[in-house]
Short mmCIF file of C-alpha atoms and ligand atoms in Angstrom, two decimals:
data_model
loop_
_atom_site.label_atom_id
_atom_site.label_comp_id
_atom_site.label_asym_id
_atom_site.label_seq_id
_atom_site.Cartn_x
_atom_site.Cartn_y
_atom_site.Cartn_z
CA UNK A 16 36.97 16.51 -65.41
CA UNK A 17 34.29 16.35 -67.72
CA UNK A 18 34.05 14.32 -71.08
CA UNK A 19 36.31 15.12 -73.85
CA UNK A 20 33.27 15.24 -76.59
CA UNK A 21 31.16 17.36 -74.43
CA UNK A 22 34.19 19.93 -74.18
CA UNK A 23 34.37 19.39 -78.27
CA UNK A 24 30.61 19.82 -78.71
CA UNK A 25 30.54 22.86 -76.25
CA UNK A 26 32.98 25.19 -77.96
CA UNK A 27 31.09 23.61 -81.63
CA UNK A 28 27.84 24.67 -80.79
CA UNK A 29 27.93 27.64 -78.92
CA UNK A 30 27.52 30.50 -81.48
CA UNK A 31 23.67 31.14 -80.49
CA UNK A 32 24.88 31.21 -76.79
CA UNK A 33 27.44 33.68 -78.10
CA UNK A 34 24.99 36.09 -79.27
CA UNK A 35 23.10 35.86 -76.52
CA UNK A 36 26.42 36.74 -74.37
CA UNK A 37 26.73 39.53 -76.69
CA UNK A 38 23.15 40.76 -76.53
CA UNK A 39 23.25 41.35 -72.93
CA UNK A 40 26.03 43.29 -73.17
CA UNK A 41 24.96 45.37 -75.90
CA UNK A 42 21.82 46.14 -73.83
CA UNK A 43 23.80 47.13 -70.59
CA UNK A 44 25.84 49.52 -72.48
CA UNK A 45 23.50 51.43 -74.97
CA UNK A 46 20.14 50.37 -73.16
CA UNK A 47 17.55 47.63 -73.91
CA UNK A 48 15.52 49.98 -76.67
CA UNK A 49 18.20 50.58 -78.92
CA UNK A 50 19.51 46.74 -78.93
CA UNK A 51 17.80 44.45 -82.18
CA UNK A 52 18.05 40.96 -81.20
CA UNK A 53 17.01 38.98 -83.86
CA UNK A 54 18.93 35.49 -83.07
CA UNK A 55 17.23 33.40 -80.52
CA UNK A 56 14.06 31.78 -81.82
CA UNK A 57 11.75 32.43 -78.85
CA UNK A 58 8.03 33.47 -80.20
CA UNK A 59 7.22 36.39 -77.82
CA UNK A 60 3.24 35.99 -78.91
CA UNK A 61 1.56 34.67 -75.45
CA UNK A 62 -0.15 31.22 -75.87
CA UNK A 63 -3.63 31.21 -77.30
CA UNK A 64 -6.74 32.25 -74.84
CA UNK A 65 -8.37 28.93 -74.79
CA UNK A 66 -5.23 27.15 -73.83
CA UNK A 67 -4.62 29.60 -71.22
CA UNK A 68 -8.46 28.96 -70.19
CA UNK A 69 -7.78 25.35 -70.35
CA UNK A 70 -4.89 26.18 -67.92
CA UNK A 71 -7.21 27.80 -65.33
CA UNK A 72 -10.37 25.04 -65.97
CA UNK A 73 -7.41 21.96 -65.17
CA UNK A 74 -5.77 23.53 -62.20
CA UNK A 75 -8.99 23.48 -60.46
CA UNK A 76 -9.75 19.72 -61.37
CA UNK A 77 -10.41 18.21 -57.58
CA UNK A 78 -9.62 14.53 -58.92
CA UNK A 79 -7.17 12.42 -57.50
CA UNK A 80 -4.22 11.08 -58.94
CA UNK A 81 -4.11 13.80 -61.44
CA UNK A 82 -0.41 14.25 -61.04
CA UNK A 83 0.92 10.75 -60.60
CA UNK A 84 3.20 8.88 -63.61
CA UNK A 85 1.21 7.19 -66.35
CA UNK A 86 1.95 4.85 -68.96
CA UNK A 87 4.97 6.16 -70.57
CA UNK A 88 3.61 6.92 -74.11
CA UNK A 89 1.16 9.30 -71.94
CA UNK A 90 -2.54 9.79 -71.31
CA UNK A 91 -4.72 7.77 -73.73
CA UNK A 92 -7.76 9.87 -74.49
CA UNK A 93 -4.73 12.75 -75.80
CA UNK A 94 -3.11 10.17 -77.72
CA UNK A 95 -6.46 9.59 -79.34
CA UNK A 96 -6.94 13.13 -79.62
CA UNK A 97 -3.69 13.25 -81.70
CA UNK A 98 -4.21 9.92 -83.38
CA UNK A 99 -7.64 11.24 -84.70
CA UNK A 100 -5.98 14.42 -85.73
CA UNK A 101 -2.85 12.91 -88.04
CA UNK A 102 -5.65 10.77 -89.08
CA UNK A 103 -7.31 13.65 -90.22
CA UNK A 104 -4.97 15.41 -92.06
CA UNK A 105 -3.12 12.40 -93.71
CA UNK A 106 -5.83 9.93 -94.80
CA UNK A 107 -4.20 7.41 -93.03
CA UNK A 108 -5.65 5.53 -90.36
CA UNK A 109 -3.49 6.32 -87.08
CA UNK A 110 -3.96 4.29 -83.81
CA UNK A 111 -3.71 5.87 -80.66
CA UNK A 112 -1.12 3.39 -80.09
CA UNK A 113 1.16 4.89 -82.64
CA UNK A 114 0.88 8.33 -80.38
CA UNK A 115 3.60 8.91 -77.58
CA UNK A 116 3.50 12.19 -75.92
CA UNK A 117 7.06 13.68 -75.40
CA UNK A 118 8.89 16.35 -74.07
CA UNK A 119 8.62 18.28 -76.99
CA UNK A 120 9.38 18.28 -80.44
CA UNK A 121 12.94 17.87 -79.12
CA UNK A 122 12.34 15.27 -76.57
CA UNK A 123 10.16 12.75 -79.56
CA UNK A 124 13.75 13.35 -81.85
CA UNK A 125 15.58 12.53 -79.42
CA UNK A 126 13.31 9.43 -78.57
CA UNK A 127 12.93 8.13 -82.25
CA UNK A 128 16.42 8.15 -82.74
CA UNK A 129 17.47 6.24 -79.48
CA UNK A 130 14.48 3.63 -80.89
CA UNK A 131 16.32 3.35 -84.47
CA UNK A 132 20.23 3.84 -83.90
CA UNK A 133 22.67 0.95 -83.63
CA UNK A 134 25.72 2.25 -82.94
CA UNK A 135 27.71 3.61 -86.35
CA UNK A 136 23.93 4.48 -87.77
CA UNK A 137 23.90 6.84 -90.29
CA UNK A 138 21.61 9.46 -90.30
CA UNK A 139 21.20 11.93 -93.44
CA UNK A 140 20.38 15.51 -92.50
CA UNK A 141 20.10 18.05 -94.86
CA UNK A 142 21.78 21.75 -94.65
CA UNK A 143 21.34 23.96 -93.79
CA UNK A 144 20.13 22.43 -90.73
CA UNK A 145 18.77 23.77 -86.48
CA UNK A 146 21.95 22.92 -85.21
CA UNK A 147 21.07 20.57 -82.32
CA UNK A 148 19.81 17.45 -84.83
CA UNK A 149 23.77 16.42 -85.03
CA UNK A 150 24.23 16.54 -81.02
CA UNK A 151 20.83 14.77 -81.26
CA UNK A 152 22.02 11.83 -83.52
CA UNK A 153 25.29 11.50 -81.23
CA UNK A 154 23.35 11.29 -78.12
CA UNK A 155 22.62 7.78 -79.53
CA UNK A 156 25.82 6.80 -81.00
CA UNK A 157 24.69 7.62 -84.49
CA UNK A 158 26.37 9.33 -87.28
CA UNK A 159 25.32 12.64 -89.08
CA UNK A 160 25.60 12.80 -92.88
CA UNK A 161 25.11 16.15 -93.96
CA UNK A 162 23.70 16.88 -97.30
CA UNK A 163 23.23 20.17 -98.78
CA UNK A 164 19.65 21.37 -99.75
CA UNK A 165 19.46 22.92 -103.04
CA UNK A 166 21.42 26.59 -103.07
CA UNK A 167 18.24 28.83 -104.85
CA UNK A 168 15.36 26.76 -103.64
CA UNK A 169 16.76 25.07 -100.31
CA UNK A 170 14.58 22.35 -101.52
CA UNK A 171 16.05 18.81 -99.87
CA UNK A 172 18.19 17.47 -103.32
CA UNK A 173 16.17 13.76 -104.17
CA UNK A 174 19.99 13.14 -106.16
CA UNK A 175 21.99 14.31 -103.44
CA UNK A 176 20.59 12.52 -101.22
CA UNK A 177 20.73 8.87 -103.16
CA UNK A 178 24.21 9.65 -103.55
CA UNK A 179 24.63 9.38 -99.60
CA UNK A 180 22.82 6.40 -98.98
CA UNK A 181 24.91 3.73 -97.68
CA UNK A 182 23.51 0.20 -95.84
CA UNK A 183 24.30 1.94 -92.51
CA UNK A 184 21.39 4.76 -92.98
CA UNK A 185 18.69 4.56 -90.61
CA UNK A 186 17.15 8.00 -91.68
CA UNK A 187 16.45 11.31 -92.50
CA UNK A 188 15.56 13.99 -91.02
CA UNK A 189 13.66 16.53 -92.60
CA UNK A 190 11.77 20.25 -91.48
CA UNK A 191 9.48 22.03 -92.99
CA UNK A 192 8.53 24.76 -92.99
CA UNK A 193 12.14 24.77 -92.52
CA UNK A 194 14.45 26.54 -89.68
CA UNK A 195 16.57 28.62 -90.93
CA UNK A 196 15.02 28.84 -94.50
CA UNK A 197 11.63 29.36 -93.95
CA UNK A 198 10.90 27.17 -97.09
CA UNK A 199 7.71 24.87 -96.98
CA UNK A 200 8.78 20.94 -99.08
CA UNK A 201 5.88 21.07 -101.89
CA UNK A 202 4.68 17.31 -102.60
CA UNK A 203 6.74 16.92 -105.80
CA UNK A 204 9.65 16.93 -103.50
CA UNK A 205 8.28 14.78 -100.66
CA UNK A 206 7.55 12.05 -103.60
CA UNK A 207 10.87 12.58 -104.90
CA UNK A 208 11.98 12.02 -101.55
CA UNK A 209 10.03 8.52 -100.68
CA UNK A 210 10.91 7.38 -103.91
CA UNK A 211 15.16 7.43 -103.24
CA UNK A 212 14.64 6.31 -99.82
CA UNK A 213 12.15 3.28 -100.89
CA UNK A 214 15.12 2.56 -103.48
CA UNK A 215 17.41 1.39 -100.44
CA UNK A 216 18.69 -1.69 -99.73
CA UNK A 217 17.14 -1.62 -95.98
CA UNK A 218 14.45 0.71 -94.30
CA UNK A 219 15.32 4.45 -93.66
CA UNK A 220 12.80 6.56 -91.69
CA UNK A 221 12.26 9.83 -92.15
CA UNK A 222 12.14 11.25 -89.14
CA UNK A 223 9.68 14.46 -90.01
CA UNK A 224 10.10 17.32 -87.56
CA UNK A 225 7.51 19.64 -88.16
CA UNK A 226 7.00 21.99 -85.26
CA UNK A 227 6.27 25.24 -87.22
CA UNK A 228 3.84 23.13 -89.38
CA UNK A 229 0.90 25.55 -88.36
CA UNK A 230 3.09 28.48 -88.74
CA UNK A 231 2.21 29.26 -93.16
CA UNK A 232 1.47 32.42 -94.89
CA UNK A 233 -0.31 33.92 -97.79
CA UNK A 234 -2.92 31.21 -97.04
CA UNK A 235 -0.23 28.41 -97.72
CA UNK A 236 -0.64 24.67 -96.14
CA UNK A 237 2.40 22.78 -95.33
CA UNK A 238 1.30 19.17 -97.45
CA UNK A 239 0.85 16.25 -95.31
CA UNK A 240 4.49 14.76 -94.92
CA UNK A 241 2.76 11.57 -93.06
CA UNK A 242 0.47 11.23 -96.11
CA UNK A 243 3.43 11.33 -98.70
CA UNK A 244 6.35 9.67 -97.28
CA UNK A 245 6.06 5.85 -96.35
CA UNK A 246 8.31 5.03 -93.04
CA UNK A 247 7.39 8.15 -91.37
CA UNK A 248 7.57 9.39 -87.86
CA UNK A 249 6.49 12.79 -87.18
CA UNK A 250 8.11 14.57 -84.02
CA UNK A 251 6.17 17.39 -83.20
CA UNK A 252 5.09 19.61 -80.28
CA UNK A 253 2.87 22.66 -79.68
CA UNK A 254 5.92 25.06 -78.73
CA UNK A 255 5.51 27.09 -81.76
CA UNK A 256 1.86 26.38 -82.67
CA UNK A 257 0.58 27.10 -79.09
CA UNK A 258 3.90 29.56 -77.78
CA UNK A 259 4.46 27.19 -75.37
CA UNK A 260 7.97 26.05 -75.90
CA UNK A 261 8.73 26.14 -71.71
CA UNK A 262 6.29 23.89 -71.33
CA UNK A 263 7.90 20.45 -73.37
CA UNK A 264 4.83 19.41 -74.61
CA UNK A 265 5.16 17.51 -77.97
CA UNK A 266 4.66 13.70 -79.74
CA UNK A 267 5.94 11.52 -81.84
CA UNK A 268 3.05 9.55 -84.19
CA UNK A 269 4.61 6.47 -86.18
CA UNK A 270 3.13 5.71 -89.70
CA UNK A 271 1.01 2.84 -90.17
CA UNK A 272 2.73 1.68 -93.23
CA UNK A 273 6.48 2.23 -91.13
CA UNK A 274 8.14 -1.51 -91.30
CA UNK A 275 8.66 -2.95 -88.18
CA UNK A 276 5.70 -1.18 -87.54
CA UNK A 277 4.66 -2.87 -83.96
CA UNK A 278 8.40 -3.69 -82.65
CA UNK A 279 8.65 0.60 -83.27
CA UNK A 280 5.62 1.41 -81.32
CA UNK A 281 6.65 -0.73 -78.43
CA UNK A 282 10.40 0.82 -78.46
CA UNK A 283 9.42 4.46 -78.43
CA UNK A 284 7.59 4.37 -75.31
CA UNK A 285 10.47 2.39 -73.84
CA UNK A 286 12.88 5.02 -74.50
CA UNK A 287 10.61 7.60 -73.73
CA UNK A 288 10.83 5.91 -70.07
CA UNK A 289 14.58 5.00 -70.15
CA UNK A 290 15.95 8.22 -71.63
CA UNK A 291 14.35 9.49 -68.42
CA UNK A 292 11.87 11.22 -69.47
CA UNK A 293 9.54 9.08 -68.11
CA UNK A 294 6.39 10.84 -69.69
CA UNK A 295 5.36 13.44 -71.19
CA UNK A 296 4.25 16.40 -68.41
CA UNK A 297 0.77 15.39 -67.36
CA UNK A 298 -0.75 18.47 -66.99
CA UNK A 299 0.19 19.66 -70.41
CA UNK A 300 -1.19 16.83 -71.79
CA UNK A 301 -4.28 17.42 -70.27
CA UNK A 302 -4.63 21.36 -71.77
CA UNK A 303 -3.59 19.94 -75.32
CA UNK A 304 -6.63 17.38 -75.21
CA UNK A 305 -9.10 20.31 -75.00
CA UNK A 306 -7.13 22.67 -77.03
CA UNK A 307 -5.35 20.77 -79.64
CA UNK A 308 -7.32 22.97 -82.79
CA UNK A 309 -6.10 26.31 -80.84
CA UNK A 310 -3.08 28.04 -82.96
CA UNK A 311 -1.53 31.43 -82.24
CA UNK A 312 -2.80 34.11 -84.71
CA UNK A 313 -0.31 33.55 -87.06
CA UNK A 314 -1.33 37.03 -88.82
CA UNK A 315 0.73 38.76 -86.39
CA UNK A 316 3.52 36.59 -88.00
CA UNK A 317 2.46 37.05 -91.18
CA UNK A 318 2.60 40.65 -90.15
CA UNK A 319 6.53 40.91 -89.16
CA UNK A 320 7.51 38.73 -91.91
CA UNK A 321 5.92 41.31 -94.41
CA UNK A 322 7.14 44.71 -92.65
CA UNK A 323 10.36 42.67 -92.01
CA UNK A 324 11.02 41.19 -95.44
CA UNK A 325 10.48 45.43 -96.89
CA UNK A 326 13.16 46.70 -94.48
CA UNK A 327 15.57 43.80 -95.34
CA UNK A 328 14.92 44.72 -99.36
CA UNK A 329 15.02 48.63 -99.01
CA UNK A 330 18.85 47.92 -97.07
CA UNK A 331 19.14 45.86 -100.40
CA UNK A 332 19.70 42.25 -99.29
CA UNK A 333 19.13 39.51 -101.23
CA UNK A 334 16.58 37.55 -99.01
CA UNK A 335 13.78 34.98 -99.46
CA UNK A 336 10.60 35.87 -98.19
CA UNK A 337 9.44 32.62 -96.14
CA UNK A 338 6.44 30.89 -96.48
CA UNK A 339 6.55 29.62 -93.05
CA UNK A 340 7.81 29.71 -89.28
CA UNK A 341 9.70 32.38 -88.22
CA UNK A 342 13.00 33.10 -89.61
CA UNK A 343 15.02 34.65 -92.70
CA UNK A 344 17.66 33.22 -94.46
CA UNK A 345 19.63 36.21 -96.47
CA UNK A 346 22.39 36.20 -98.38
CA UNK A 347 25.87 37.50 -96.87
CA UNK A 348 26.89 40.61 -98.46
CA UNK A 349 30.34 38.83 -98.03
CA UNK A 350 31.72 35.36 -97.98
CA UNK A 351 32.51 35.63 -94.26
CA UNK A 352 29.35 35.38 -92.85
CA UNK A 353 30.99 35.40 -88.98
CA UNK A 354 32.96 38.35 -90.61
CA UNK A 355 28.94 40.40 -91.70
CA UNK A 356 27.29 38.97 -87.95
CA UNK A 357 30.45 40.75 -86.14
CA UNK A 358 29.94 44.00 -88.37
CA UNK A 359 25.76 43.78 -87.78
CA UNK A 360 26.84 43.82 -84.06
CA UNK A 361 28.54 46.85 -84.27
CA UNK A 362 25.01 48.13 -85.32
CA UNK A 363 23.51 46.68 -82.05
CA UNK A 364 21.74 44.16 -84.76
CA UNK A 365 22.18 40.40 -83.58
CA UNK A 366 21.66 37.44 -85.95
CA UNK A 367 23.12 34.64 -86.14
CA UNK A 368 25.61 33.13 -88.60
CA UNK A 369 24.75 30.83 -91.63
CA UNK A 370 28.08 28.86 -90.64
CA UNK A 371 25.97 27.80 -87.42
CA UNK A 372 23.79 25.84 -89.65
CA UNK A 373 26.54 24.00 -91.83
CA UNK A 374 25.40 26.79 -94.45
CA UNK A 375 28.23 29.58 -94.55
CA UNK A 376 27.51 32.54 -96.48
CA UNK A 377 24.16 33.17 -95.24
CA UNK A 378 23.08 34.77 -91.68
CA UNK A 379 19.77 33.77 -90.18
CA UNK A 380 17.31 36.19 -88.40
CA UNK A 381 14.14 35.76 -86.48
CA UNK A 382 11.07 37.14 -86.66
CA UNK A 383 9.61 36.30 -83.60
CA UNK A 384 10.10 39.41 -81.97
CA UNK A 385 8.01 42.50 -81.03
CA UNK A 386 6.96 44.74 -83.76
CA UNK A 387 8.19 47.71 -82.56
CA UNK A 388 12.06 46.18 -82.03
CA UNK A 389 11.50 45.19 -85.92
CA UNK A 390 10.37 49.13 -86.92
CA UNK A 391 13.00 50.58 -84.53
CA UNK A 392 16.04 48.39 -86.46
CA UNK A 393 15.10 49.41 -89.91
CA UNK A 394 17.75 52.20 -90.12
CA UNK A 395 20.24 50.04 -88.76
CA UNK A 396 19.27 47.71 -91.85
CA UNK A 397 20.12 50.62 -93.56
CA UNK A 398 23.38 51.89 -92.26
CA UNK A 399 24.25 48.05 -92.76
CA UNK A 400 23.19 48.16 -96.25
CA UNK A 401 25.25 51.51 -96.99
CA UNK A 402 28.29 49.84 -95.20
CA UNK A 403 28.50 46.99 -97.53
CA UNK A 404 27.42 48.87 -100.57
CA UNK A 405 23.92 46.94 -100.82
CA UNK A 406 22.64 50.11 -101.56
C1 LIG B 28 13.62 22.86 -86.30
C2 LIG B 28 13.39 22.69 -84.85
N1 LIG B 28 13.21 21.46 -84.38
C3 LIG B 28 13.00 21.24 -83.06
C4 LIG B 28 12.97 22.28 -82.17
C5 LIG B 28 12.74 21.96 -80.72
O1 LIG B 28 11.43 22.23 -80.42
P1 LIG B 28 10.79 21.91 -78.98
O2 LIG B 28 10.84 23.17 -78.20
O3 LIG B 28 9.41 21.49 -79.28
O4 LIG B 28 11.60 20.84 -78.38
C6 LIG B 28 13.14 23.59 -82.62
C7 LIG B 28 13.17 24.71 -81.67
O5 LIG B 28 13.53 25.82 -81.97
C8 LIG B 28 13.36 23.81 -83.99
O6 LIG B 28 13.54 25.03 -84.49
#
């Protein structure tokens, strides 16, 4: 028989799996065209030509022992690589020894936390939230707090968030550009943010998960959350940036000015190892060393989210338009947001509940899909819209 919580966690978290369920049904009966699957967020651009090069150059490489396990925090010259690159962009000065590759951006959370977590931990993490942080924290006996963002801005709450501090939290974790919301944190929140953490009694890390970091429009950066927030660890990976989510390729790199700055270094690679990952896949670390300034062309985002964001407004939904990654965040046109994804279903339309990510009210939607599903949905938008008297 198999373990109690993972039954409990199962039937929790499966609402994306449930869509997907329903999706493939949808598709069998009316045909694959007229189906609008908006909930799974899978970019469908192909990876980047040079990193696809870089795919073809490194296959051919005749060297020996090209394949064989490493040190666990991975390949040195792409720590380096990364080290110089965080360096870069955050003014501080990173050491390759701070670098450990992971199995993506997934694999470094999961890696970080197993370093930090006693069991009973706390760890704050702000709604709405991607779902799998809180299976995440329990992995390593720790204990999710969940604080709400701001309701207009979904801006992380600096008050909120001292108000949950106890001497048992051992971080936060924090996204932007954010999934579900799409919202980027400017640097008066990130300051706001160091500033109530600092104000603990002990440490807490922010644990900065930024994989859609590279992922902004209307010429937008996403500020440097390593240069503004003093006990970080960013966990990151190329699965958005590069489309290569399939391929677990990702890092964690540890702040210089993190306390217990050494003793931190030291653990991550050891869990990297006894979490069984070992290290990170070699090959992949390989193509990100040559490739690691390639990006998708995020116009073709940019794209969707703009034709997107005008067929969501003409159905008359009140919606955000995001700044970055790939999702919407809309308003219910009822309270029942499970109630609005079941009627959006009837519509062949698939997205993805706001309840799913501790945010009810809401529904999520991704833009990551081909441009002609998005132009093909917009009367179902519509007929939505009409249903619920948006318009
Ligand atoms: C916010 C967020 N964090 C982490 C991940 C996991 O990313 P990876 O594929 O790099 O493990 C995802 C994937 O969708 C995500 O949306």
């Amino acid at each position: 028989m198999i373990s109690r919580k993972i039954t409990q966690n199962m039937a929790a978290g499966s609402m994306i799996r449930k869509m997907f369920e329903e999706g493939a049904r949808l598709k069998a009966q009316f045909g694959a065209d007229k189906v609008y699957d908006f909930s799974i967020g899978n970019p469908d651009l192909e990876p980047p030509a040079e990193v696809l090069a870089a795919f073809q150059e490194l296959s051919a490489d005749p060297r020996p022992g090209l394949h064989a396990y490493m040190s666990n925090a991975g390949y040195l010259e792409t720590r380096q690589v990364v080290a110089d690159k965080l360096s870069l962009s955050s003014g501080l000065a990173v050491k390759a020894e701070a670098v450990c590759m992971t199995v993506g951006a997934a694999g470094a959370l999961n890696v970080s936390l197993k370093a930090l977590l006693d069991p009973g931990d706390e760890v704050i993490v702000l709604a709405p939230y991607f779902v799998e942080y809180l299976s995440y924290i329990q992995n390593h006996g720790g204990v999710p707090v969940i604080v709400h963002c701001n309701e207009t801005t979904f801006f992380p709450d600096p008050e909120r968030i001292a108000a949950a501090l106890t001497p048992r939290t051992k971080a936060l974790i924090i996204n932007s550009p954010n999934n579900p919301t799409g919202v980027i944190y400017p640097i008066d929140v990130l300051k706001a943010l160091d500033k109530v953490l600092l104000s603990a009694s002990q440490t807490v890390y922010v644990l900065s998960d930024e994989p859609y970091a590279g992922l902004t429009f209307d010429g937008q950066k996403t500020p440097d959350n390593l240069a503004h927030l003093t006990n970080c660890i960013v966990c990151n990976s190329w699965s958005k940036s590069l489309s290569l989510p399939g391929e677990r390729i990702g890092y964690i790199g540890v702040s210089p000015r993190c306390e217990d700055y050494s003793n931190l270094v030291q653990a991550i690679g050891y869990c990297n190892r006894v979490l069984g990952f070992v290290n990170a896949p070699a090959f992949l670390q390989r193509v990100i060393a040559k490739t690691i300034d390639a990006r998708v062309d995020v116009n073709r985002y940019e794209t969707r989210r703009n034709r997107m964001h005008e067929i969501l407004t003409s159905a008359g939904f009140d919606v955000r338009r995001p700044d970055g990654g790939f999702y919407f965040f809309p308003k219910a046109p009822i309270a029942d947001d499970s109630e609005f994804v079941a009627a959006c279903a009837k519509h062949n339309v698939l997205v993805v509940p706001g309840k799913g990510f501790g945010f009810p009210g809401f529904f999520r939607l991704c833009f990551a899909v081909p441009d002609d599903m998005i132009e093909r949905s917009a009367p179902a938008w519509l007929e939505i819209g009409k249903e619920f008297g948006l318009v």
